[in-house]
Coordinates of C-alpha atoms in Angstrom, one line a residue:
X1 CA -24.6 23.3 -8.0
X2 CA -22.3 23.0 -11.5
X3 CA -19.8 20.1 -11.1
X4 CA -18.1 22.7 -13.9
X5 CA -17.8 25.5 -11.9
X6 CA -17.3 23.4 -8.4
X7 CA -14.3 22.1 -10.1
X8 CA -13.4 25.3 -11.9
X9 CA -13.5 27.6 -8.5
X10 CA -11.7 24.5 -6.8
X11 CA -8.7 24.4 -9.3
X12 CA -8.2 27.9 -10.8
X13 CA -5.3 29.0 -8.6
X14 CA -3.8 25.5 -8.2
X15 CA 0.0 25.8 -8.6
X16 CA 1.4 22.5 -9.9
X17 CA 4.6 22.6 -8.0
X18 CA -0.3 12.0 2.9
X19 CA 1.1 9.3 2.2
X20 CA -1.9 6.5 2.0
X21 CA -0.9 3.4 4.0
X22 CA -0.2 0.0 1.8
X23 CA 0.6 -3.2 3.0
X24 CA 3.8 -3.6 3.5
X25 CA 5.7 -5.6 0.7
X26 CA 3.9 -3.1 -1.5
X27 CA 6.4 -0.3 0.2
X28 CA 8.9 -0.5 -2.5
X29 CA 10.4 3.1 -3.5
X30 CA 8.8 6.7 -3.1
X31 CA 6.7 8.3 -5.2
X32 CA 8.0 10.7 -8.3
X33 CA 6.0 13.0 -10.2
X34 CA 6.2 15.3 -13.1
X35 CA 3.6 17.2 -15.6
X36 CA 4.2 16.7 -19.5
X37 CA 2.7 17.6 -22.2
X38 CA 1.4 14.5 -24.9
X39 CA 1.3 16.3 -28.6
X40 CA -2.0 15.7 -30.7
X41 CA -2.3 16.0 -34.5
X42 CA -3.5 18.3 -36.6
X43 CA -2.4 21.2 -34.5
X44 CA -4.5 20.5 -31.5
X45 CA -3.1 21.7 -28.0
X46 CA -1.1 18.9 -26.2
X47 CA -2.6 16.9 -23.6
X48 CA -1.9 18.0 -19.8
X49 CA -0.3 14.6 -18.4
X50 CA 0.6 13.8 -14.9
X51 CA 2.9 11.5 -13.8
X52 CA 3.2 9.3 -10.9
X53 CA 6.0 7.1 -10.8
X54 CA 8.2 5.2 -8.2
X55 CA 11.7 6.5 -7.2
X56 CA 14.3 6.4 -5.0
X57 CA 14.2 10.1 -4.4
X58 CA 12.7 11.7 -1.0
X59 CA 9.9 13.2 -1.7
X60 CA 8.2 16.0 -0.2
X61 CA 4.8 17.4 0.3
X62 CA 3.4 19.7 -2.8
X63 CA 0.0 21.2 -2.8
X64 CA -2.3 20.6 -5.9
X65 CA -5.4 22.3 -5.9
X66 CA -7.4 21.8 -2.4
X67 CA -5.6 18.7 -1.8
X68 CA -1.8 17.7 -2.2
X69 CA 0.6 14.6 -2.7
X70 CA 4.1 13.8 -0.7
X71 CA 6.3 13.5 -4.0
X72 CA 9.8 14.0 -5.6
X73 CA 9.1 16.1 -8.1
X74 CA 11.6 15.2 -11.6
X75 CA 13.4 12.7 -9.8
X76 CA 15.0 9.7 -11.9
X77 CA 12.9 6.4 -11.6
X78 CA 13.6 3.6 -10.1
X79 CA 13.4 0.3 -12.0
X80 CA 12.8 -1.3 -15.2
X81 CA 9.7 -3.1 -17.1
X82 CA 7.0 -1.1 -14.7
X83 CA 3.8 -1.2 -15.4
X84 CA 1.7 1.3 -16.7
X85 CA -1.7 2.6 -14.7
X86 CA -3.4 5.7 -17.3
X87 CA -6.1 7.2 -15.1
X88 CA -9.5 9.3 -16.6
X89 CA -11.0 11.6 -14.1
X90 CA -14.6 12.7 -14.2
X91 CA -16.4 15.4 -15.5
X92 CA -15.2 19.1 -14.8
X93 CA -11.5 17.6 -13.5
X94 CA -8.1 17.8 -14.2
X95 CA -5.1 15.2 -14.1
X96 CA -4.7 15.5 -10.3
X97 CA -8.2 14.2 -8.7
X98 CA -6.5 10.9 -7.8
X99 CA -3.8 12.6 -6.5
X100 CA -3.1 10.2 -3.5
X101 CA -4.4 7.0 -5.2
X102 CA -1.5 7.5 -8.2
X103 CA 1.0 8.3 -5.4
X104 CA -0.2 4.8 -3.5
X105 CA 0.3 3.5 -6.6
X106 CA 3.8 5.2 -7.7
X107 CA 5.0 3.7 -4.0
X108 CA 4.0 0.0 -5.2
X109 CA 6.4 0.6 -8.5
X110 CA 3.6 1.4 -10.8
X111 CA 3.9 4.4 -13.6
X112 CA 0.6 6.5 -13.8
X113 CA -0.5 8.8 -16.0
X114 CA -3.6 10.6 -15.8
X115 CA -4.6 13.3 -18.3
X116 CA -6.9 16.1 -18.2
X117 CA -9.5 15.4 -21.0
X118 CA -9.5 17.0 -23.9
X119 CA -12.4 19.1 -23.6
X120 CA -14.0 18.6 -20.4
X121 CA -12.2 19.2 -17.8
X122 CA -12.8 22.1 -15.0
X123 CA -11.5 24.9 -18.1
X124 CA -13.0 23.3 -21.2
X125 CA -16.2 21.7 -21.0
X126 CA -16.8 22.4 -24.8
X127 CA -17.2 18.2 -25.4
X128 CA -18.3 17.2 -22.4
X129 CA -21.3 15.0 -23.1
X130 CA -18.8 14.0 -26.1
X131 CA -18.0 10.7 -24.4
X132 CA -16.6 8.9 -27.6
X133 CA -14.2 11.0 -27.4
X134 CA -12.7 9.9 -23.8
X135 CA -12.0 6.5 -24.5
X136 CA -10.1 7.6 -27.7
X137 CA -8.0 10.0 -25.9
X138 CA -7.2 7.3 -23.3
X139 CA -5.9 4.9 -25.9
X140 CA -4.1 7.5 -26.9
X141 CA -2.1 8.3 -23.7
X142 CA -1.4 4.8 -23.6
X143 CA 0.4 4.8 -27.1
X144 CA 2.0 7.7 -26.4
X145 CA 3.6 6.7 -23.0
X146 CA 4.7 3.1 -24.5
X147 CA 5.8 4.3 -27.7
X148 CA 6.9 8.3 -27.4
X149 CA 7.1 9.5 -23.8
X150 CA 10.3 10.2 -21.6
X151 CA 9.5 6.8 -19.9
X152 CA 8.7 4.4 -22.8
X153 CA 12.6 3.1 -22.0
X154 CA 11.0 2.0 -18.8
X155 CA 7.8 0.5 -19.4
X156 CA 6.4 -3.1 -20.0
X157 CA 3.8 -2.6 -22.4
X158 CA 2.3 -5.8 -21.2
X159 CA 1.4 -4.5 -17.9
X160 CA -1.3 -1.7 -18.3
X161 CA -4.4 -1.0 -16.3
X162 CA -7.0 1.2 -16.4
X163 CA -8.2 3.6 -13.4
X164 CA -11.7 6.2 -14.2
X165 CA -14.0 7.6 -11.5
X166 CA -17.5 9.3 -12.8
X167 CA -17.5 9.7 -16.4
X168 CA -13.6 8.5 -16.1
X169 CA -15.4 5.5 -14.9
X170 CA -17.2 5.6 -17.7
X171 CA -14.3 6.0 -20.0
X172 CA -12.3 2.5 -18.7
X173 CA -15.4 0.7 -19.2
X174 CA -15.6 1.4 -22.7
X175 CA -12.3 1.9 -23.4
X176 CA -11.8 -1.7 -22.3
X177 CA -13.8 -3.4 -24.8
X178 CA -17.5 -1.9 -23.3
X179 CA -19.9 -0.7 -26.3
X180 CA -22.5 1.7 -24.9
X181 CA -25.6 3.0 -26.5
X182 CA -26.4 6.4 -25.3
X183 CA -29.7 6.7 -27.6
X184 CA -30.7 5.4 -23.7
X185 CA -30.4 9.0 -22.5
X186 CA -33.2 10.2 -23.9
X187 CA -35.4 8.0 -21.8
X188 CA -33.2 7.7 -18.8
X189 CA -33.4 11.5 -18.3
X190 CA -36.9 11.7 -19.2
X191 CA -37.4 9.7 -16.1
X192 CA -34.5 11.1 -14.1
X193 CA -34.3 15.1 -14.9
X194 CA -33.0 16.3 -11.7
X195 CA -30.0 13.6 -11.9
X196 CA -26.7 15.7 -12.7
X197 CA -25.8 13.7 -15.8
X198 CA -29.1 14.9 -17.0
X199 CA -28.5 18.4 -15.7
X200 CA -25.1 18.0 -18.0
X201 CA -26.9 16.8 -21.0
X202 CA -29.6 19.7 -21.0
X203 CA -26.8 21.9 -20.8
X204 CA -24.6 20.7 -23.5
X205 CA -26.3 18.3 -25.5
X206 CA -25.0 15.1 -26.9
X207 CA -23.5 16.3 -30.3
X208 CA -24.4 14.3 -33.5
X209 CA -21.1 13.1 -34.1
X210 CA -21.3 12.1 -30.6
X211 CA -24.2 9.6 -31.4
X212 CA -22.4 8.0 -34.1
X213 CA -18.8 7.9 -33.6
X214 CA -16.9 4.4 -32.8
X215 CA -16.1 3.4 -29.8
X216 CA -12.2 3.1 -29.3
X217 CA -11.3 0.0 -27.4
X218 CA -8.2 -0.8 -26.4
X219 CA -6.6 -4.4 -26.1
X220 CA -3.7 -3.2 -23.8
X221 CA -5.6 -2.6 -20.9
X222 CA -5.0 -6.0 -18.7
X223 CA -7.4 -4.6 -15.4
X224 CA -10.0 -2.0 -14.9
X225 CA -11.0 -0.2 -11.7
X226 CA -14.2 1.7 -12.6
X227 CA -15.5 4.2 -9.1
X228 CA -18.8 5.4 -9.6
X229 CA -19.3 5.2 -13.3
X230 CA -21.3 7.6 -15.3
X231 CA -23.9 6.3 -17.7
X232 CA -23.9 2.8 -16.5
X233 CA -27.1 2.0 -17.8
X234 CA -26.3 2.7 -21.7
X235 CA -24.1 -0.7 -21.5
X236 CA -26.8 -3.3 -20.6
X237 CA -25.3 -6.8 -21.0
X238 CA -24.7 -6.7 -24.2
X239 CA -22.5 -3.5 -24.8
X240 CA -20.4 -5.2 -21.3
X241 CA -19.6 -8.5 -22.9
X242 CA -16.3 -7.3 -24.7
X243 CA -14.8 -6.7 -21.4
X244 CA -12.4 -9.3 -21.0
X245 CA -10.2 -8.0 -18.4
X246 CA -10.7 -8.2 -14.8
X247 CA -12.7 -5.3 -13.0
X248 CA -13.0 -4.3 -9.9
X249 CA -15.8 -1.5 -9.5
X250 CA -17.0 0.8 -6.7
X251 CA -20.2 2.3 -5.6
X252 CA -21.1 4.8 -3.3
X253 CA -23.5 3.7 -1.3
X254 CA -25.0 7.3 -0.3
X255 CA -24.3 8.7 -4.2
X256 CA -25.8 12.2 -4.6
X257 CA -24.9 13.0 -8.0
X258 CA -25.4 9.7 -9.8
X259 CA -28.1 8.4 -7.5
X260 CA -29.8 4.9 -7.4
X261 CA -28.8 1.7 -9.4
X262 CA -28.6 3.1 -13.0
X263 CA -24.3 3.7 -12.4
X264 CA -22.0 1.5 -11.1
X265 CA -25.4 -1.1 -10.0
X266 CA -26.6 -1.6 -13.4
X267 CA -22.9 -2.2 -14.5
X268 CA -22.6 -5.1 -11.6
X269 CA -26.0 -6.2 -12.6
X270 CA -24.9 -6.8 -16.2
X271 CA -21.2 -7.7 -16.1
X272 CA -22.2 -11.3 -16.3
X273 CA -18.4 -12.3 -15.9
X274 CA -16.9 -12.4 -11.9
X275 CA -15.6 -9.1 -10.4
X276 CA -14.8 -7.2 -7.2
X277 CA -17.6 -5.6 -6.3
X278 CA -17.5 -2.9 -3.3
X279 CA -20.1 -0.7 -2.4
X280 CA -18.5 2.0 0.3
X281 CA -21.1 2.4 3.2
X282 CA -21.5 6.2 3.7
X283 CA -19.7 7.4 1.1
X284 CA -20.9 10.4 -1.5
X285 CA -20.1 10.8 -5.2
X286 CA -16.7 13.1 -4.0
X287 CA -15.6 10.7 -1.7
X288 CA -13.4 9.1 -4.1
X289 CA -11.7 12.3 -4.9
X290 CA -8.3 12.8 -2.9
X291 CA -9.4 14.6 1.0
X292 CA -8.7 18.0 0.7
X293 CA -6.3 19.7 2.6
X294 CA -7.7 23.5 2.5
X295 CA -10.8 24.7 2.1
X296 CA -11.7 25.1 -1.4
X297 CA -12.9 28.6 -2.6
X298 CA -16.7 29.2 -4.0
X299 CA -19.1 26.7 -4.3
X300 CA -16.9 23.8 -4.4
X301 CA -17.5 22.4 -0.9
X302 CA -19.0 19.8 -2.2
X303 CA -16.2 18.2 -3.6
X304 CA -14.3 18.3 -0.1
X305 CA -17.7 17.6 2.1
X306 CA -18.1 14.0 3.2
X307 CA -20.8 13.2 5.1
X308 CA -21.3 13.5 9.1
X309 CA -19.4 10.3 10.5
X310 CA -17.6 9.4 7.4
X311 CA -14.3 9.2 7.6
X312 CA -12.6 10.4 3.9
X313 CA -8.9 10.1 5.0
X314 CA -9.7 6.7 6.6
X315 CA -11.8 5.5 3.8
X316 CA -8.5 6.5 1.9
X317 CA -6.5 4.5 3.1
X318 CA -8.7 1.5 2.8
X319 CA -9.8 2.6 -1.4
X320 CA -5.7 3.0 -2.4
X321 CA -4.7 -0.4 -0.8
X322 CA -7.9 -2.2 -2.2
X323 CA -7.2 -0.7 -5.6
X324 CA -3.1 -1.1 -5.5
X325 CA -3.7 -4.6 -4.6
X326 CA -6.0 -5.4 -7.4
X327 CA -3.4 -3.7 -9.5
X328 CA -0.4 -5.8 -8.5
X329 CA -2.7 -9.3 -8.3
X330 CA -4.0 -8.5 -11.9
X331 CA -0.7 -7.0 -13.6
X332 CA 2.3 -7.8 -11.8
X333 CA 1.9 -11.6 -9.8
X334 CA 0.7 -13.7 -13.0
X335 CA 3.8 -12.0 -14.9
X336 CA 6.4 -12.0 -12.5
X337 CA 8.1 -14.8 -13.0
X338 CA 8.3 -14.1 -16.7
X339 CA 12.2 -13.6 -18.8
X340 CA 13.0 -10.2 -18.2
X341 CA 10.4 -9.2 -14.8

């Protein structure tokens, strides 16, 4: 099946318009939300950018795609020097595949953005082996919502994380200091043809300019989570050791898309420095995708179908409060007792 056109059937008619459980001191305001529109040079169609952000507001529930979120949409937010969380989805998706993880972490006073990558995303999959490009457009969003955006005023531009799943996995890695080598694809896929980033690359192959182009790193990013990363083997221990930020990083134990330990277990195996670790029992490659809510339409099941026994909403609950506690340990404790937080 086409992760493209799973995504694409899943998300066509989704009209932007469950609360996860945290621990309790992490309960501090609702969630807010809005959609904006980051401007690009040179003519280029803005960026798609949602936003997560805490607020005293009552929210309500608002469907988004197969799945949905319990927000207040344009409501003022609440509070001052936030921190930032930017979030890169994977292949195929849009801005809202983390739906209930950004509102999780919206509730524990963080601002997300996530945007829906330039060119691969479940419209546009013109640049989608282009993986240079991700990281760039992520330090982008980051500029833009510190130094342009609507909530710059509220920000603390020493307070930013980094969230990716799949090839957004992918994208935090290198976009917080990792230097992959994807002249590794060639033999990886020689070995692995059937593996879907292989499928993707036979499909649309990595473009010259792809090969060659510097990686964009980003100094701002304080914390990475990193679910199920694409093309974890092209980093080896060397292309990890620029990562200076803490990481916590997520496997699925039962992955069918990126199977084996070339992903998220050759990234543990060669992050020499200490991280957080958690490989999810039972869990598929959608499983870190927000449960869905409705049955998606065409041959997107997939992305909604967890295995028999596993428990998506539960698991859910369990993902958001590991990753909004990392989050607040990383970004908000060693600051908080800094003038002006």
């Amino acid at each position: 099946m086409s992760l493209r056109h799973a995504l694409a059937a899943a998300l066509l008619a989704a009209v932007v318009s469950s609360p996860a459980l945290l621990p309790s001191q992490a309960l501090a305001a609702n969630a807010g939300f809005m959609v904006l529109r980051e401007p690009r040079a040179d003519g280029q169609a803005p960026v798609e950018v949602g936003i997560w952000y805490p607020t005293d507001a009552k929210p309500t529930f608002m469907a988004l795609g197969s799945w949905g979120h319990t927000v207040a949409a344009g409501a003022p937010v609440a509070g001052e020097h936030l921190p930032l969380i930017v979030m890169s989805h994977g292949n195929g998706g849009f801005f809202g595949g983390h739906a209930d993880t950004a509102q999780a972490l919206a509730e524990a006073g963080f601002v997300v953005a996530a945007l829906t990558h330039p060119g691969d995303n479940y419209k546009d999959q013109s640049r989608a082996s282009a993986m240079s490009d991700r990281p760039a457009a992520l330090s982008a969003l980051i500029g833009w919502m510190l130094e342009s955006s609507p909530l710059k005023a509220k920000l603390d531009p020493a307070r930013v994380g980094a969230f990716g799943f799949s090839s957004g996995g992918f994208t935090v890695l290198a976009a917080a200091g990792g230097e992959p080598d994807l002249s590794k694809v060639l033999a990886h896929c020689q070995a692995h043809p059937a593996n879907y980033d292989c499928q993707l690359t036979a499909r649309i192959p990595i473009p010259a300019d792809g090969l060659t182009a510097r990686w964009i790193h980003d100094p701002r990013i304080k914390a990475v989570v990193s679910a199920a990363p694409a093309l974890g083997f092209t980093f080896g221990a060397d292309g990890l050791s620029g990562i200076t930020a803490p990481v916590q990083l997520w496997k699925a134990a039962d992955d069918e898309i990126l199977p084996g330990d070339d992903y998220a277990e050759a990234v543990h195996r060669n992050l020499s420095r200490p991280h957080d670790y958690r490989v999810v029992p039972g869990a598929r490659h959608f499983d870190f995708l927000t449960p869905c809510d409705t049955a998606p339409p065409g041959g997107a099941q997939a992305l909604c179908a967890s295995a028999p026994g596993f428990d998506r909403r539960a698991f859910h609950r369990t993902f958001n409060a590991a990753v909004t506690q990392f989050f607040t340990d990383q970004l908000v404790a060693p600051v908080k007792s800094l003038p002006g937080h």
